[in-house]
Amino acid sequence: MILRIEQDHHRFKQIIRGKIKQDLRKYISRGEMIGRRGKDLISIPLPQISIPHFVHGRRQAGGVGQGEGDVGTVLGAAEPEEGSGQAGDAPGQHLLEVEVTLDELAEMLGEELELPRIEPRGRKNIVTEKYRYTGIAPTGPESLRHFRRTYKEMMKRSLASGTYRRPGALPFIIREDKRYRTWRPTILPETTAAVIYMMDVSGSMGEEQKEIVRIESFWIDTWLRHHYKGLEIRYIIHDAEAREVDQETFYHTRESGGTVISSAYRLALEVTRTDYPAQEWNVYCFHFSDGDNWSQGDTQECIRLLREELLPGVNLFAYGQVESPYGTGQFLLDLKEAFAEEEAVALSKIESKEAIHQSIKEFLGRGR
Amino acid sequence: MSLSPLLAGLQREIEAHARDYGLDFFPVMFEVLDYRKLNQVAAYGGFPTRYPHWRFGMDFEQLQKGYTFGLQRIYEMVINNDPCYAYLLECNADVDQKIVMAHVYAHCDFFKNNVWFSKTNRKMMDEMANHATRVRRYMDRHGVDRVENFIDLCLSLENLIDPHSLFIVRERPDAPEEAPRVARRLKSKEYMQDYINPPEILARESLRLREESERKKSFPAEPTRDILKFLIEYSPLENWQRDVLSIIREEAYYFAPQAQTKIMNEGWATYWHSKMMTERCLTDAEVIDYADHHSGTVATSPGRLNPYKLGVELFKDIEERWNKGRFGKEFEECEDLSLRTTWDTQLNQGRGKIFEVRRFCNDVTFIDNYLTEEFCRRHKMFVYDFNPKTGLYQISSRSFREIKQKLLFQLTNRGLPFIEVADGNFRNKGELLLRHRYEGVPLRMDYARDTLRNTQRIWQRPVNIATLVEDKPKLISYTGEAFEEADLHEPAA
């Protein structure tokens, strides 16, 4: 029985991919993607894949059931409402959840935002051995016997020894003729990258700002993971001074007090120097703040640190300014002035969640 | 995969029992499939070959997931065809295979004998394969996307058929030709005639009148619920599109009686598998497994109506009532409870009666004729409704009348709203007017809009539907670019 379901299944997946891409901008600015993440899968609810029909609004219809209970006994909550337009409509019947691998998602992100592929800086730091069946050996398991090579050996032997009679005679293969496929280790260079996230956690950075940072860094991670075999991520928070924290703390700390940005840059420098030397690592630094710095003097110090010490050792330094009602936003202007011509510096202003995709494009659009 | 000698033996045994009990069926071909293949076939509605469409892929994905996570598995699948095709799941235990076979023979008897299937094409297996070939050919010629997108539109309308239309023979005498209207002449003296009533103006006026009366003839002559047929006949479609739409319509008619007789059909099959198994087929070792699986089939959970359970219990109830003579005027009028509960006239017409019911009823008439108050009480049936204040579904009544009413409502027209074509030349501008015959439940609006949009793509002129939104008559229109909503003070058209 020939079944064509594979084709239809493939087609369905294609359509879903198209749907996801269509809505990707919307998804990019939404935080719940992060919450839905599995190990390498993410599930995305697709409300509009079902074929519409004229049907009753089910909620009003009710139904007939069987079992114990009196009038008024609760059977269960109505499913959450879906669909736009009229209120009080039917409950969601088949909210389709599809699973997409993070890799696929990265592909789509790249296509949608027209991101260039990242060129690793060509450092072959980690080397892995991969086994490929490209060799031939005189010994091996029968299941790997190479028929053509074995036959050739037999021919060679029988011609050389004069035992060959005429074409078409039955070949006579002896132990020594047999050839087997065998593996050869191939050395593959593997590229790895380190990401250092820095965030201002001073009082002026509110929940909304942090949410933006979280969503944006999720997409940055997804994209970088797609390009590098290994990705190490470090988190630095700072107010008046900087310290390294884990991911959880990174997103949930709120301090009051001032902002000395150079402290974070200095710590980042320390981290890269000790753990991610430039010869071996592709290093990415992302710094998010609302653009307020303690003093103009410190800003000058930041610029010096970046230009002289940090930039030579990293692929990209990206600064994202998350607008907050309290910030003056001066820092972005200062950096702009100082690094207008610098390829390795990406600057972006993120005014709202909707601006996230634009900001990602600004950060990663350089293909570095 | 052909049947193993063991399964072939079981089939012979069960077929003999089924025949013995008086079941009458087409030849049945069993095939054994692994769950993946079974899911594939199930995604195609039981058919090995269907036209290519992504929705089958989606159904397949859901079935696969359901199986993988242990949420559901398909035990049995049977196609109404002559011969009947049925599938067995490879990894089922032998006792399951027996149940399935017994179940399948009863389904097949139902397919063959129930009148609602009497118009069904019994060579649908071949027909579906033909459809697939045709659609593939169109895809080669016009591109996969174009054809598939068109199928999407058609599927959106696939439920707009009239399952009863197959049984109706309309011999409508041609309406008496109304005398052609002619232009009115103004009174004049003979010699003034050409001046007061110039012939060319009279001719023009006559033409106008003729055209007007032409237009006045309603179109369609009376509202039709076979909207697909109407669209096939009158939409400006290309030939391949017309053919695709008729394929969708044909398949919709094939599946319609199955939806109309779901409770009966499953009830009938369950009735017979339990009878055959318990009376004839079970070995001692299989009793527990049988009981386990059978109870799974007929399990009820609050808020759900299990068609297997309701069906089988009703058949059993009918059998008992006709065995004991618990029907008719005398029984109905008896008000003595103790007399009623012990009523037994030794009539013994039960078996014959259920065979008669399986021949002539569909779910609506089944419930309408045979659901009794005692049955509802015994089976603890109730009506539930959505309570907008609490956002919960709550039991709203246990009254027999309401239960029956609600059930009938759900079953009538397969639970779908009544939609008909009221006018194919609405506003005299070639627009399509659909009318929702409102029965107390509004349309689901987001779907209705999308469906309207899809209808417009086929009709290619503005499409309107008259319905009630929040208890007010409304006309919802899609012009091809935008949706419009207008109050409707009088019934449209």
XYZ file of N, CA, C and O in Angstrom, chain A residues 156-264:
436
model
N 42.580 -9.098 -9.790
C 44.025 -8.836 -9.825
C 44.799 -10.109 -9.490
O 45.756 -10.491 -10.175
N 44.326 -10.754 -8.421
C 45.041 -11.934 -7.961
C 44.977 -13.041 -9.013
O 45.988 -13.645 -9.386
N 43.799 -13.278 -9.540
C 43.677 -14.406 -10.445
C 44.396 -14.148 -11.775
O 44.942 -15.056 -12.383
N 44.423 -12.867 -12.188
C 45.179 -12.550 -13.407
C 46.678 -12.729 -13.161
O 47.394 -13.334 -13.960
N 47.137 -12.222 -12.007
C 48.563 -12.278 -11.707
C 49.034 -13.718 -11.532
O 50.101 -14.111 -11.986
N 48.180 -14.530 -10.922
C 48.621 -15.894 -10.631
C 48.301 -16.838 -11.788
O 48.630 -18.014 -11.747
N 47.628 -16.327 -12.799
C 47.331 -17.153 -13.953
C 46.188 -18.121 -13.754
O 45.927 -18.990 -14.588
N 45.459 -17.956 -12.657
C 44.331 -18.865 -12.451
C 43.073 -18.378 -13.180
O 42.063 -19.067 -13.231
N 43.144 -17.170 -13.731
C 41.984 -16.627 -14.421
C 41.742 -17.402 -15.706
O 42.670 -17.660 -16.464
N 40.483 -17.791 -15.951
C 40.250 -18.628 -17.130
C 39.583 -17.829 -18.237
O 40.182 -17.424 -19.217
N 38.340 -17.540 -18.059
C 37.650 -16.842 -19.143
C 36.598 -15.911 -18.535
O 36.157 -16.129 -17.390
N 36.238 -14.931 -19.293
C 35.202 -14.048 -18.740
C 33.919 -14.837 -18.482
O 33.581 -15.721 -19.258
N 33.253 -14.516 -17.440
C 32.003 -15.203 -17.143
C 32.185 -16.377 -16.211
O 31.215 -16.881 -15.663
N 33.423 -16.825 -16.030
C 33.625 -17.923 -15.085
C 33.320 -17.432 -13.672
O 33.454 -16.248 -13.381
N 32.909 -18.322 -12.857
C 32.551 -17.928 -11.498
C 33.758 -17.358 -10.766
O 34.818 -17.977 -10.748
N 33.591 -16.192 -10.177
C 34.723 -15.646 -9.418
C 34.978 -16.496 -8.176
O 34.041 -17.085 -7.623
N 36.165 -16.535 -7.812
C 36.553 -17.342 -6.671
C 37.238 -16.430 -5.672
O 38.386 -16.050 -5.850
N 36.522 -16.057 -4.659
C 37.052 -15.068 -3.723
C 37.638 -15.771 -2.511
O 36.975 -16.620 -1.909
N 38.884 -15.473 -2.245
C 39.468 -16.052 -1.041
C 39.660 -14.971 0.014
O 39.488 -13.786 -0.255
N 39.951 -15.386 1.177
C 40.090 -14.517 2.338
C 40.893 -13.253 2.019
O 40.493 -12.143 2.379
N 42.009 -13.416 1.308
C 42.927 -12.296 1.097
C 42.340 -11.234 0.159
O 42.811 -10.111 0.124
N 41.357 -11.634 -0.655
C 40.781 -10.657 -1.584
C 39.876 -9.648 -0.878
O 39.638 -8.557 -1.371
N 39.368 -10.071 0.227
C 38.294 -9.270 0.813
C 38.762 -7.901 1.276
O 39.836 -7.764 1.848
N 37.949 -6.927 0.967
C 38.232 -5.557 1.397
C 37.009 -5.018 2.140
O 35.874 -5.317 1.774
N 37.281 -4.215 3.138
C 36.187 -3.706 3.970
C 36.255 -2.188 4.062
O 37.339 -1.605 4.018
N 35.096 -1.668 4.196
C 35.069 -0.235 4.478
C 35.579 0.009 5.879
O 35.324 -0.787 6.787
N 36.269 1.118 6.038
C 36.717 1.421 7.380
C 36.691 2.926 7.586
O 36.601 3.687 6.632
N 36.740 3.328 8.802
C 36.643 4.758 9.057
C 38.016 5.405 9.095
O 39.014 4.764 9.347
N 37.981 6.646 8.820
C 39.172 7.443 9.032
C 38.771 8.611 9.879
O 37.743 9.230 9.628
N 39.571 8.902 10.838
C 39.244 10.098 11.617
C 39.507 11.339 10.786
O 40.537 11.426 10.108
N 38.565 12.233 10.763
C 38.824 13.517 10.121
C 38.821 14.580 11.199
O 38.022 14.526 12.134
N 39.711 15.496 11.015
C 39.840 16.538 12.020
C 38.991 17.712 11.578
O 39.125 18.209 10.466
N 38.081 18.085 12.438
C 37.225 19.217 12.097
C 37.477 20.358 13.071
O 37.423 20.171 14.276
N 37.746 21.502 12.522
C 37.893 22.636 13.434
C 36.516 23.013 13.949
O 35.537 22.976 13.222
N 36.431 23.332 15.181
C 35.153 23.737 15.734
C 35.280 25.117 16.310
O 36.261 25.424 16.963
N 34.279 25.902 16.054
C 34.385 27.249 16.576
C 33.486 27.400 17.776
O 32.383 26.883 17.816
N 33.991 28.096 18.711
C 33.188 28.335 19.902
C 33.135 29.833 20.148
O 33.980 30.580 19.694
N 32.133 30.197 20.882
C 31.996 31.615 21.148
C 31.598 31.831 22.596
O 31.021 30.955 23.240
N 31.944 32.991 23.090
C 31.526 33.378 24.424
C 30.727 34.667 24.327
O 31.039 35.538 23.526
N 29.656 34.695 25.109
C 28.845 35.901 25.137
C 28.907 36.472 26.544
O 28.759 35.735 27.517
N 29.149 37.730 26.605
C 29.112 38.372 27.918
C 27.983 39.405 27.900
O 27.992 40.334 27.091
N 26.995 39.137 28.724
C 25.894 40.093 28.838
C 26.142 40.998 30.025
O 26.477 40.531 31.108
N 25.991 42.275 29.782
C 26.129 43.222 30.880
C 24.837 44.024 30.981
O 24.248 44.353 29.951
N 24.422 44.256 32.204
C 23.202 45.049 32.341
C 23.287 45.978 33.528
O 23.795 45.613 34.587
N 22.775 47.134 33.291
C 22.635 48.136 34.333
C 21.433 47.754 35.206
O 20.332 47.595 34.693
N 21.657 47.554 36.484
C 20.512 47.196 37.341
C 20.206 48.314 38.330
O 19.564 48.089 39.338
N 20.667 49.472 38.012
C 20.390 50.581 38.922
C 18.897 50.876 38.911
O 18.160 50.374 38.070
N 18.491 51.684 39.835
C 17.070 51.911 40.070
C 16.260 52.296 38.854
O 15.081 51.944 38.746
N 16.871 52.919 37.894
C 16.085 53.417 36.774
C 15.722 52.326 35.765
O 14.905 52.551 34.881
N 16.351 51.158 35.891
C 15.988 50.072 34.979
C 14.827 49.282 35.569
O 15.007 48.541 36.527
N 13.661 49.433 34.996
C 12.475 48.788 35.574
C 12.220 47.407 35.001
O 13.008 46.905 34.205
N 11.090 46.829 35.424
C 10.726 45.490 34.959
C 10.583 45.425 33.448
O 11.013 44.488 32.796
N 9.982 46.461 32.909
C 9.725 46.456 31.480
C 11.036 46.451 30.702
O 11.196 45.749 29.720
N 11.990 47.243 31.194
C 13.285 47.304 30.523
C 13.974 45.953 30.577
O 14.556 45.490 29.602
N 13.892 45.309 31.738
C 14.550 44.012 31.879
C 13.907 42.954 30.996
O 14.582 42.091 30.446
N 12.597 43.051 30.888
C 11.870 42.126 30.016
C 12.400 42.244 28.586
O 12.637 41.247 27.902
N 12.601 43.471 28.168
C 13.125 43.685 26.818
C 14.500 43.042 26.675
O 14.792 42.343 25.705
N 15.347 43.258 27.678
C 16.694 42.678 27.633
C 16.605 41.163 27.560
O 17.308 40.510 26.794
N 15.695 40.621 28.327
C 15.570 39.168 28.372
C 15.137 38.609 27.025
O 15.673 37.623 26.539
N 14.144 39.233 26.438
C 13.659 38.746 25.145
C 14.740 38.898 24.094
O 15.021 37.983 23.318
N 15.375 40.048 24.112
C 16.377 40.275 23.074
C 17.546 39.304 23.219
O 18.028 38.755 22.229
N 17.960 39.061 24.448
C 19.108 38.167 24.602
C 18.733 36.732 24.244
O 19.570 35.973 23.757
N 17.462 36.375 24.430
C 17.011 35.046 23.998
C 17.253 34.862 22.502
O 17.767 33.851 22.046
N 16.900 35.887 21.733
C 17.050 35.780 20.283
C 18.510 35.836 19.871
O 18.922 35.163 18.934
N 19.278 36.643 20.600
C 20.699 36.709 20.289
C 21.345 35.341 20.540
O 22.087 34.828 19.708
N 20.997 34.742 21.685
C 21.523 33.404 21.988
C 21.156 32.418 20.890
O 21.984 31.636 20.432
N 19.875 32.452 20.505
C 19.406 31.509 19.500
C 20.211 31.653 18.215
O 20.623 30.675 17.609
N 20.442 32.887 17.837
C 21.178 33.132 16.592
C 22.632 32.690 16.711
O 23.181 32.045 15.824
N 23.257 33.026 17.826
C 24.664 32.660 17.977
C 24.842 31.148 18.096
O 25.764 30.575 17.527
N 23.914 30.523 18.796
C 23.992 29.068 18.934
C 23.934 28.386 17.594
O 24.468 27.307 17.394
N 23.203 29.016 16.690
C 23.053 28.454 15.360
C 24.388 28.468 14.615
O 24.602 27.681 13.715
N 25.275 29.346 14.988
C 26.529 29.493 14.253
C 27.725 28.857 14.921
O 28.722 28.577 14.276
N 27.643 28.700 16.212
C 28.799 28.170 16.920
C 28.458 26.838 17.569
O 27.355 26.651 18.076
N 29.446 25.974 17.541
C 29.241 24.654 18.160
C 29.029 24.789 19.653
O 28.198 24.128 20.246
N 29.841 25.637 20.240
C 29.717 25.802 21.677
C 29.504 27.266 21.987
O 30.048 28.133 21.321
N 28.658 27.504 22.965
C 28.409 28.885 23.326
C 28.461 28.989 24.840
O 27.735 28.313 25.547
N 29.354 29.832 25.308
C 29.399 30.059 26.745
C 28.844 31.437 27.039
O 29.130 32.390 26.324
N 28.045 31.503 28.068
C 27.400 32.781 28.363
C 27.732 33.208 29.787
O 27.654 32.407 30.729
N 28.120 34.455 29.923
C 28.424 34.985 31.260
C 27.578 36.236 31.483
O 27.230 36.936 30.538
N 27.260 36.469 32.720
C 26.388 37.604 33.031
C 27.041 38.556 34.028
O 27.567 38.111 35.050
N 26.986 39.800 33.713
C 27.539 40.804 34.614
C 26.470 41.862 34.865
O 25.845 42.364 33.930
N 26.240 42.141 36.137
C 25.336 43.253 36.427
C 26.145 44.370 37.083
O 27.183 44.116 37.685
N 25.647 45.556 36.923
C 26.366 46.642 37.578
C 25.394 47.728 37.994
O 24.359 47.947 37.373
N 25.750 48.365 39.120
C 25.201 49.696 39.377
C 26.419 50.606 39.536
O 27.053 50.918 38.554
N 26.744 50.889 40.778
C 27.964 51.676 40.940
C 29.193 50.780 40.847
O 30.295 51.230 40.617
N 28.992 49.505 41.108
C 30.080 48.576 40.849
C 29.532 47.325 40.180
O 28.327 47.079 40.215
N 30.427 46.537 39.620
C 29.977 45.406 38.820
C 30.287 44.093 39.508
O 31.233 43.985 40.275
N 29.425 43.094 39.248
C 29.773 41.748 39.708
C 29.179 40.727 38.765
O 28.204 40.987 38.063
N 29.824 39.549 38.780
C 29.345 38.512 37.889
C 28.282 37.694 38.602
O 28.433 37.388 39.790
N 27.199 37.349 37.891
C 26.093 36.619 38.523
C 25.644 35.497 37.606
O 26.106 35.376 36.472
N 24.732 34.681 38.126
C 24.152 33.660 37.237
C 22.956 34.258 36.511
O 22.529 35.380 36.793
N 22.410 33.462 35.592
C 21.359 33.970 34.723
C 20.144 34.469 35.511
O 19.606 35.536 35.248
N 19.746 33.655 36.476
C 18.577 33.974 37.289
C 18.727 35.346 37.949
O 17.854 36.205 37.851
N 19.852 35.520 38.602
C 20.098 36.778 39.289
C 20.154 37.937 38.306
O 19.663 39.038 38.565
N 20.761 37.642 37.147
C 20.926 38.673 36.130
C 19.605 39.337 35.802
O 19.503 40.555 35.731
N 18.586 38.511 35.620
C 17.316 39.076 35.187
C 16.449 39.577 36.326
O 15.444 40.213 36.106
N 16.803 39.222 37.528
C 15.875 39.545 38.607
C 16.419 40.476 39.684
O 15.780 40.681 40.686
N 17.598 40.981 39.455
C 18.141 41.876 40.472
C 17.698 43.302 40.207
O 17.650 43.747 39.072
N 17.375 43.957 41.279
C 17.116 45.387 41.122
C 17.788 46.104 42.267
O 17.531 45.833 43.423
N 18.677 46.984 41.928
C 19.387 47.721 42.950
C 18.957 49.175 42.848
O 18.366 49.605 41.875
N 19.294 49.895 43.863
C 19.140 51.329 43.691
C 20.549 51.885 43.614
O 21.519 51.143 43.629
N 20.657 53.158 43.537
C 21.998 53.721 43.537
C 22.459 54.090 42.159
O 21.720 53.990 41.193
N 23.673 54.466 42.090
C 24.208 55.100 40.891
C 24.613 54.129 39.829
O 24.377 52.922 39.927
N 25.212 54.661 38.802
C 25.600 53.853 37.673
C 27.023 54.208 37.267
O 27.281 55.339 36.875
N 27.903 53.251 37.405
C 29.257 53.476 36.906
C 29.535 52.394 35.877
O 29.833 51.248 36.207
N 29.381 52.770 34.622
C 29.426 51.753 33.568
C 30.819 51.157 33.414
O 30.973 49.975 33.151
N 31.821 51.974 33.634
C 33.182 51.478 33.398
C 33.483 50.259 34.269
O 34.267 49.400 33.884
N 32.822 50.183 35.432
C 33.077 49.037 36.308
C 32.726 47.745 35.599
O 33.437 46.743 35.710
N 31.618 47.759 34.838
C 31.196 46.557 34.119
C 32.190 46.224 33.019
O 32.557 45.071 32.811
